[in-house]
XYZ file of C-alpha atoms in Angstrom:
533
model
C 19.310 -8.052 -112.192
C 15.667 -7.671 -113.190
C 14.398 -9.106 -116.675
C 12.921 -7.034 -119.267
C 9.134 -6.698 -118.574
C 7.076 -8.338 -121.318
C 9.890 -10.393 -122.856
C 10.939 -13.925 -122.158
C 14.657 -14.035 -121.524
C 14.945 -17.653 -122.878
C 13.519 -17.174 -126.199
C 15.478 -17.602 -129.442
C 16.299 -14.723 -131.820
C 13.739 -14.183 -134.621
C 14.455 -14.992 -138.136
C 14.851 -11.995 -140.530
C 11.847 -10.711 -141.914
C 9.440 -12.200 -139.045
C 7.950 -10.697 -136.165
C 7.843 -12.659 -132.797
C 4.628 -13.716 -130.862
C 6.603 -14.789 -127.814
C 5.202 -11.962 -125.485
C 4.007 -13.374 -122.271
C 0.431 -13.080 -121.435
C -1.941 -14.581 -118.785
C -3.174 -18.086 -119.231
C -6.415 -17.929 -121.371
C -8.334 -20.788 -122.987
C -10.242 -19.301 -125.713
C -13.469 -20.857 -126.746
C -13.624 -22.913 -129.722
C -14.339 -20.944 -132.944
C -17.433 -21.969 -135.079
C -16.579 -24.546 -137.747
C -18.221 -24.705 -141.048
C -20.818 -27.379 -141.439
C -19.415 -30.708 -142.517
C -19.813 -31.781 -145.981
C -20.849 -35.196 -146.925
C -18.492 -37.695 -148.237
C -19.385 -40.884 -150.095
C -19.549 -43.603 -148.015
C -17.130 -45.576 -149.792
C -14.288 -42.942 -149.463
C -11.382 -44.371 -147.518
C -10.443 -42.561 -144.231
C -6.930 -41.616 -143.865
C -7.216 -40.129 -140.294
C -5.833 -42.037 -137.264
C -8.328 -42.935 -134.472
C -7.854 -40.942 -131.286
C -5.965 -42.706 -128.393
C -6.614 -42.512 -124.835
C -6.387 -39.195 -123.246
C -3.488 -38.599 -120.675
C -4.261 -38.265 -116.968
C -5.328 -34.599 -116.805
C -6.781 -33.202 -113.575
C -10.118 -31.220 -113.924
C -8.470 -27.868 -112.765
C -5.736 -27.919 -115.445
C -7.462 -29.699 -118.457
C -7.894 -27.507 -121.410
C -11.428 -27.155 -122.827
C -12.593 -30.023 -124.960
C -12.327 -29.470 -128.721
C -15.289 -30.395 -130.900
C -14.756 -33.581 -132.793
C -15.080 -33.161 -136.530
C -16.251 -36.003 -138.699
C -13.450 -35.718 -141.170
C -15.031 -38.387 -143.358
C -17.860 -36.104 -144.324
C -15.744 -33.013 -145.120
C -14.441 -31.895 -148.404
C -10.848 -31.235 -149.143
C -10.955 -27.414 -148.760
C -13.127 -27.477 -145.718
C -11.344 -30.172 -143.952
C -7.863 -28.446 -144.525
C -9.335 -25.074 -143.193
C -11.112 -26.638 -140.177
C -7.851 -28.623 -139.407
C -5.742 -25.585 -139.714
C -7.963 -23.518 -137.492
C -7.900 -26.160 -134.767
C -4.035 -26.575 -135.140
C -3.818 -22.556 -134.783
C -6.034 -22.704 -131.683
C -3.970 -25.400 -130.155
C -0.730 -23.590 -130.869
C -2.103 -20.389 -129.314
C -3.140 -22.371 -126.147
C 0.479 -24.093 -125.845
C 1.952 -20.548 -126.198
C -0.450 -19.075 -123.469
C 0.560 -21.972 -121.266
C 4.334 -21.476 -121.750
C 3.797 -17.665 -121.162
C 1.997 -18.347 -117.971
C 4.982 -20.532 -116.945
C 7.438 -17.753 -117.852
C 5.328 -15.430 -115.669
C 5.642 -17.788 -112.819
C 9.429 -17.877 -113.461
C 9.536 -14.069 -113.240
C 7.550 -13.990 -110.116
C 9.858 -16.599 -108.635
C 12.976 -14.467 -109.689
C 11.269 -11.393 -108.305
C 10.742 -13.098 -104.866
C 14.335 -14.255 -104.827
C 15.637 -10.900 -105.548
C 13.341 -9.405 -102.766
C 14.767 -12.026 -100.358
C 18.304 -11.022 -101.408
C 17.490 -7.348 -100.653
C 15.899 -8.227 -97.186
C 19.104 -10.268 -96.369
C 21.309 -7.298 -97.416
C 19.182 -4.922 -95.299
C 19.409 -7.326 -92.345
C 23.287 -7.617 -92.601
C 23.273 -3.691 -92.899
C 21.122 -3.434 -89.765
C 23.479 -5.893 -87.898
C 26.503 -3.913 -88.852
C 25.032 -0.826 -87.679
C 24.054 -2.476 -84.262
C 27.651 -3.633 -83.787
C 28.937 0.008 -84.689
C 26.359 1.353 -82.121
C 27.680 -1.101 -79.419
C 31.211 0.068 -80.300
C 30.373 3.779 -79.964
C 28.543 2.887 -76.731
C 31.878 1.310 -75.328
C 33.848 4.427 -76.534
C 31.144 6.758 -74.633
C 31.789 4.657 -71.446
C 35.551 5.095 -71.710
C 35.065 8.647 -72.254
C 32.884 9.113 -69.141
C 35.512 7.246 -67.089
C 38.265 9.894 -68.498
C 35.850 12.710 -67.717
C 35.371 11.604 -64.071
C 39.133 11.273 -63.677
C 39.494 14.802 -65.048
C 36.864 16.191 -62.634
C 38.677 14.623 -59.776
C 42.095 16.037 -60.704
C 40.164 19.540 -61.268
C 38.773 19.251 -57.724
C 42.299 18.358 -56.197
C 43.719 21.435 -58.041
C 41.016 23.772 -56.798
C 41.703 22.505 -53.312
C 45.409 23.145 -53.563
C 44.749 26.637 -55.006
C 42.435 27.435 -52.081
C 45.165 26.150 -49.580
C 47.702 28.307 -51.144
C 45.551 31.451 -51.067
C 44.860 30.948 -47.402
C 48.560 30.340 -46.708
C 49.359 33.621 -48.778
C 46.671 35.473 -46.572
C 48.366 34.175 -43.387
C 51.794 35.202 -44.502
C 50.422 38.837 -45.416
C 48.939 39.064 -42.081
C 52.140 38.025 -40.272
C 54.077 40.504 -42.525
C 51.685 43.407 -41.589
C 52.287 42.320 -37.814
C 55.942 42.491 -38.221
C 55.666 45.852 -40.114
C 53.660 47.291 -37.125
C 56.145 45.788 -34.663
C 59.034 47.406 -36.771
C 57.302 50.923 -36.783
C 57.031 50.638 -32.847
C 60.720 49.914 -32.702
C 61.416 52.866 -34.807
C 59.324 55.073 -32.675
C 61.051 53.828 -29.589
C 64.443 54.397 -31.008
C 63.409 57.870 -32.027
C 62.308 58.532 -28.450
C 65.648 57.145 -27.067
C 67.640 59.384 -29.552
C 65.561 62.505 -28.408
C 66.359 61.591 -24.643
C 69.918 61.135 -25.483
C 70.081 64.446 -27.350
C 68.622 66.023 -24.168
C 70.946 64.445 -21.872
C 73.902 65.248 -24.024
C 72.824 69.099 -24.295
C 72.692 69.002 -20.296
C 76.063 67.391 -20.215
C 77.597 69.931 -22.495
C 76.199 72.837 -20.745
C 77.262 71.326 -17.328
C 80.794 70.700 -18.884
C 80.822 74.177 -20.369
C 80.120 75.733 -16.964
C 82.878 73.547 -15.280
C 85.370 74.567 -18.014
C 84.392 78.226 -17.348
C 85.137 77.823 -13.707
C 88.346 75.964 -14.440
C 89.399 78.609 -16.854
C 88.766 81.498 -14.173
C 90.741 79.550 -11.532
C 93.526 78.925 -13.860
C 93.716 82.601 -14.983
C 93.720 83.611 -11.351
C 96.348 81.062 -10.606
C 98.520 80.756 -13.761
C 98.419 83.700 -16.221
C 101.056 82.093 -18.267
C 99.020 79.007 -18.855
C 96.191 80.867 -20.270
C 97.018 80.008 -23.855
C 97.651 76.620 -22.914
C 94.232 76.392 -21.026
C 92.418 77.860 -23.916
C 94.007 75.214 -26.156
C 93.274 72.577 -23.572
C 89.536 73.806 -23.433
C 89.265 73.643 -27.068
C 90.835 70.208 -27.121
C 88.267 69.308 -24.477
C 85.348 70.687 -26.481
C 86.423 68.849 -29.510
C 86.847 65.770 -27.420
C 83.372 66.318 -25.896
C 81.865 66.553 -29.436
C 83.649 63.513 -30.379
C 82.454 61.710 -27.222
C 78.853 62.806 -28.217
C 79.311 61.479 -31.603
C 80.413 58.388 -30.107
C 77.547 58.165 -27.928
C 75.400 58.832 -31.006
C 77.040 56.126 -33.020
C 76.855 53.833 -30.177
C 73.185 54.392 -29.921
C 72.897 53.980 -33.683
C 74.851 50.638 -33.517
C 72.515 49.575 -30.743
C 69.623 50.209 -32.992
C 71.279 48.421 -35.955
C 71.833 45.442 -33.670
C 68.305 45.514 -32.780
C 67.445 45.675 -36.519
C 69.752 42.797 -37.249
C 67.977 40.836 -34.508
C 64.721 41.467 -36.393
C 65.826 39.606 -39.526
C 65.671 36.009 -37.999
C 62.487 37.122 -36.482
C 61.037 37.582 -39.964
C 62.011 33.997 -40.720
C 60.791 32.797 -37.382
C 57.239 34.063 -37.759
C 55.594 31.514 -35.444
C 57.709 32.701 -32.307
C 57.319 36.347 -33.270
C 55.656 37.053 -29.765
C 58.658 35.508 -28.055
C 61.156 37.530 -30.073
C 59.158 40.723 -29.550
C 59.321 40.194 -25.928
C 63.104 39.505 -26.126
C 63.784 42.422 -28.247
C 61.900 44.472 -25.872
C 63.937 43.253 -23.017
C 67.222 43.585 -24.816
C 66.158 47.099 -25.839
C 65.445 47.925 -22.140
C 68.730 46.444 -21.126
C 70.586 48.399 -23.699
C 68.817 51.571 -22.461
C 69.567 50.898 -19.058
C 73.172 50.060 -19.848
C 73.305 53.238 -21.792
C 71.950 55.189 -18.954
C 74.360 53.470 -16.678
C 77.108 54.375 -18.866
C 76.003 57.829 -19.125
C 75.814 58.246 -15.446
C 78.988 56.527 -14.902
C 80.575 58.935 -17.618
C 79.041 61.899 -15.925
C 80.498 60.904 -12.448
C 83.938 60.147 -14.205
C 83.702 63.589 -15.900
C 82.976 65.232 -12.740
C 85.700 63.519 -10.923
C 87.963 64.317 -13.755
C 86.793 68.012 -13.636
C 87.701 67.977 -10.056
C 91.061 66.310 -10.772
C 91.620 68.617 -13.700
C 94.129 70.632 -11.912
C 96.162 67.494 -11.417
C 95.981 65.553 -14.537
C 93.651 67.243 -16.809
C 95.579 66.905 -20.008
C 96.304 63.049 -19.504
C 92.601 62.394 -18.810
C 91.322 64.398 -21.678
C 93.560 62.390 -24.059
C 92.499 59.116 -22.550
C 88.935 60.023 -22.958
C 89.285 61.273 -26.381
C 90.962 57.990 -27.435
C 88.246 55.800 -25.833
C 85.619 57.970 -27.173
C 87.136 57.625 -30.803
C 87.190 53.887 -30.430
C 83.584 53.636 -29.318
C 82.582 55.878 -32.128
C 84.246 53.542 -34.645
C 82.793 50.497 -33.030
C 79.271 51.863 -33.038
C 79.475 53.189 -36.588
C 80.591 49.799 -37.759
C 77.822 47.960 -35.937
C 75.193 50.499 -37.118
C 76.337 50.025 -40.908
C 76.215 46.221 -40.372
C 72.746 46.490 -38.780
C 71.563 48.769 -41.590
C 72.861 46.428 -44.477
C 71.072 43.251 -42.578
C 67.752 45.384 -42.328
C 67.997 46.226 -46.139
C 68.835 42.709 -47.091
C 65.688 41.552 -44.938
C 63.579 43.966 -46.708
C 64.666 42.972 -50.200
C 64.159 39.357 -49.325
C 60.671 40.122 -47.994
C 59.797 41.950 -51.154
C 61.241 39.050 -53.276
C 59.217 36.488 -51.253
C 56.058 38.764 -51.826
C 56.665 38.975 -55.459
C 57.081 35.139 -55.588
C 53.923 34.549 -53.761
C 52.072 36.966 -56.061
C 53.366 35.269 -59.083
C 52.639 31.660 -57.662
C 49.048 32.886 -56.842
C 48.613 34.370 -60.301
C 49.697 31.039 -61.884
C 47.509 29.108 -59.665
C 44.488 31.240 -60.575
C 45.356 30.973 -64.387
C 45.608 27.144 -64.007
C 42.202 27.164 -61.990
C 40.630 29.054 -64.755
C 41.964 26.791 -67.372
C 40.922 23.798 -65.554
C 37.448 25.188 -65.119
C 37.171 25.848 -68.738
C 38.220 22.308 -69.471
C 35.725 20.968 -67.030
C 33.022 23.069 -68.879
C 33.907 21.665 -72.053
C 34.189 18.263 -70.612
C 30.669 18.605 -69.341
C 29.644 19.771 -72.747
C 31.156 17.033 -74.487
C 29.511 14.630 -71.952
C 26.114 16.216 -72.772
C 26.689 15.799 -76.381
C 27.759 12.240 -75.838
C 24.744 11.445 -73.882
C 22.634 12.958 -76.546
C 24.420 10.814 -79.268
C 24.090 7.880 -76.961
C 20.280 8.390 -76.725
C 20.077 8.916 -80.553
C 22.015 5.666 -80.990
C 19.893 3.778 -78.611
C 16.707 4.940 -80.452
C 18.393 3.917 -83.795
C 19.181 0.566 -82.235
C 15.683 -0.028 -81.153
C 14.615 0.928 -84.604
C 17.160 -1.409 -86.199
C 15.974 -4.155 -83.843
C 12.509 -3.644 -84.843
C 13.404 -3.497 -88.605
C 15.471 -6.705 -88.031
C 12.501 -8.379 -86.469
C 10.210 -7.143 -89.438
C 12.918 -8.400 -92.049
C 12.999 -11.600 -90.209
C 9.173 -11.874 -90.456
C 9.195 -10.817 -93.936
C 12.011 -13.222 -94.758
C 10.097 -16.105 -93.270
C 7.070 -14.856 -95.451
C 9.201 -14.888 -98.422
C 10.542 -18.216 -97.888
C 7.113 -19.522 -97.647
C 6.157 -17.658 -100.921
C 9.340 -18.921 -102.569
C 8.314 -22.533 -101.515
C 4.816 -21.964 -102.814
C 6.136 -20.496 -106.131
C 8.481 -23.564 -106.375
C 5.284 -25.900 -105.903
C 3.281 -23.879 -108.305
C 6.170 -24.070 -110.815
C 6.306 -27.735 -110.470
C 2.505 -27.917 -110.934
C 2.767 -25.617 -114.067
C 5.414 -28.122 -115.379
C 3.144 -31.034 -115.001
C 0.284 -29.092 -116.438
C 2.485 -28.265 -119.394
C 3.437 -31.951 -119.969
C -0.080 -32.878 -119.633
C -1.100 -30.118 -122.031
C 1.631 -31.249 -124.718
C 0.191 -34.733 -124.314
C -3.257 -33.456 -124.886
C -1.937 -31.399 -127.958
C -0.181 -34.448 -129.366
C -3.438 -36.399 -129.164
C -5.450 -33.539 -130.779
C -2.832 -33.593 -133.706
C -3.082 -37.277 -134.035
C -6.798 -36.935 -134.183
C -6.415 -34.232 -136.811
C -4.105 -36.340 -138.809
C -1.019 -34.089 -138.583
C 1.386 -36.906 -137.555
C 4.749 -38.028 -139.058
C 4.676 -40.663 -141.595
C 4.228 -44.252 -140.606
C 7.714 -45.223 -141.692
C 9.365 -42.564 -139.585
C 7.242 -42.885 -136.469
C 9.175 -41.502 -133.348
C 10.057 -43.653 -130.537
C 7.990 -42.448 -127.364
C 9.859 -42.619 -124.076
C 8.141 -43.157 -120.693
C 6.705 -40.058 -118.996
C 7.661 -39.800 -115.293
C 4.778 -38.083 -113.777
C 6.067 -38.232 -110.197
C 9.196 -36.421 -110.768
C 9.339 -33.156 -112.948
C 12.205 -32.464 -115.355
C 15.039 -30.450 -114.039
C 14.396 -26.738 -113.961
C 17.815 -25.889 -115.707
C 16.396 -26.600 -119.168
C 12.609 -26.178 -119.244
C 10.789 -26.076 -122.545
C 9.257 -22.636 -123.088
C 7.896 -20.422 -125.728
C 11.425 -19.117 -126.485
C 12.470 -22.425 -127.802
C 9.832 -22.168 -130.563
C 11.317 -20.944 -133.909
C 9.479 -18.554 -136.142
C 9.042 -19.508 -139.785
C 9.344 -16.836 -142.428
C 6.049 -15.951 -144.145
C 7.426 -15.732 -147.653
C 8.246 -19.445 -147.849
C 5.045 -20.631 -146.096
C 6.259 -23.921 -145.094
C 3.755 -26.364 -143.755
C 3.241 -26.849 -140.118
C 5.870 -29.331 -138.639
C 4.565 -32.169 -136.493
C 4.309 -31.486 -132.659
C 6.859 -33.238 -130.542
C 6.224 -34.061 -126.993
C 8.672 -32.808 -124.437
C 9.802 -36.289 -123.373
C 9.769 -37.937 -126.839
C 13.113 -38.108 -128.620
C 13.510 -38.775 -132.316
C 15.864 -41.245 -133.694
C 18.287 -38.970 -134.849
C 18.536 -37.251 -131.361
C 19.011 -40.374 -129.193
C 21.979 -40.254 -127.023
C 22.267 -36.454 -127.298
C 20.840 -33.619 -125.486
C 17.155 -33.636 -124.301
C 14.907 -32.428 -127.036
C 13.555 -28.962 -127.123
C 9.793 -28.277 -127.843
C 9.382 -27.041 -131.371
C 6.092 -25.751 -132.453
C 4.969 -23.978 -135.656
C 4.389 -20.304 -135.557
C 0.898 -18.883 -134.705
C -0.575 -17.317 -137.868
C -4.084 -16.014 -138.783
C -5.988 -18.454 -140.579
C -7.138 -15.783 -143.146
C -3.604 -15.259 -144.433
C -3.126 -17.576 -147.511
C 0.631 -17.698 -146.952
C 0.399 -19.271 -143.713
C -1.492 -22.381 -145.121
C 0.909 -25.407 -145.422
C 1.225 -27.297 -148.679
C -1.037 -30.431 -148.697
C 1.181 -32.020 -151.224
C 4.226 -31.959 -149.082
C 5.204 -35.437 -147.645
C 4.702 -35.927 -144.067
C 1.388 -34.053 -143.984
C -1.295 -36.675 -144.265
C -4.707 -34.943 -144.582
C -7.947 -36.322 -145.539
C -8.694 -36.529 -149.215
């Protein structure tokens, strides 16, 4: 808290109707005013003044200017009173100036202490900011470690996505190869079907010719059996068509069996070449077996046609039954093979869809990880910039701390110097008070002889405690209307008899008034003021 400039905070409140002269000014010792020429007094007039005592020990640098000695024995009553009042007013002004200078020193000391407190607060703020900067640096290190872990996980995820993409490409290539092989097998099946149709047509033509010859022979031999032969021929044609259907169903069943064998081949993609060779060999074996069966059946048919005259009806019925059984078997096998192939195709489509979904998810996760990685890099860049700013502020704070430390040391030195100056000013004030007391004694403004105060010893080595220093604030202001006489000056270390054993006395001085004002003159008839008559 700063004190009001130009006003001493230790001063006492002024009395009503008076103005205070307690404003602080620089220390000035005014030159003595010219004194009127002394008047001659009869030689026989008694002298009521007190001879001056020895001056106190005052140094040359702090001693006030010497006052002119006035021979009071040669002055009249009016001139003597005027000269004494002028000298007293001058001495009071000098004392007030000294006390004001001491108050200024106190203000300077208080300002230096406040500046020192502000420097200490700034230093503490810089230290707290330094600690906060260190804490933020530690947090930045932790964030950098977390960013490194995130980058590593992102790299692992990208590698896994690449591996899955390569695996998907390989599976697509294998599926394409399997599709090509399936197309080749279908083409081979179509060729075998065309060959079977040609052979079947040839067999039908041959059978028709044989039936025609048999019919001619039977008509020539047995006219009565013509209707039976026609019915037999019709039944044989129907049986032959059924046999052809059975052969067609057998071929389709063999094809379905081949398709059924292709299903495990899809699962066993690595052994696809061996499976293809095995399927090719099985297809060739099936074809050879079919051709062999066709040859056997053709031979059997030839033999049966040759033996038709003996057991044509029984053989036709047996062939019809065998052909129907084969047709049923081949149809069932073909249906099973077709269902297995459809199931394999559906499973392949489901697996492809699953692979596509997995690939899409992996791509989305890769994009998300890339975005997170970019954001992490951006945050890392921001953190690096903030770290650089914090380091710069830290360096600035350290420099300011060093400057504050230097200024703190300087202020300590200044405070010590101010304290020493205050002690010197206190000693100077005591010396000046002693000098003022001597001057008042010389002028005769001293208490009566019957109430002479008891003077205590002055300790010049140790100054009085700074808690209660006499200053200009302790000087009361007398009202102008009453115009009291100037009270006697009391030394700071002099205690009257009425105040012994109580608090230390305070310096009481009369208010400073202009000598031209008649109200400020003391009453010479008042007891206690011994003036020269």
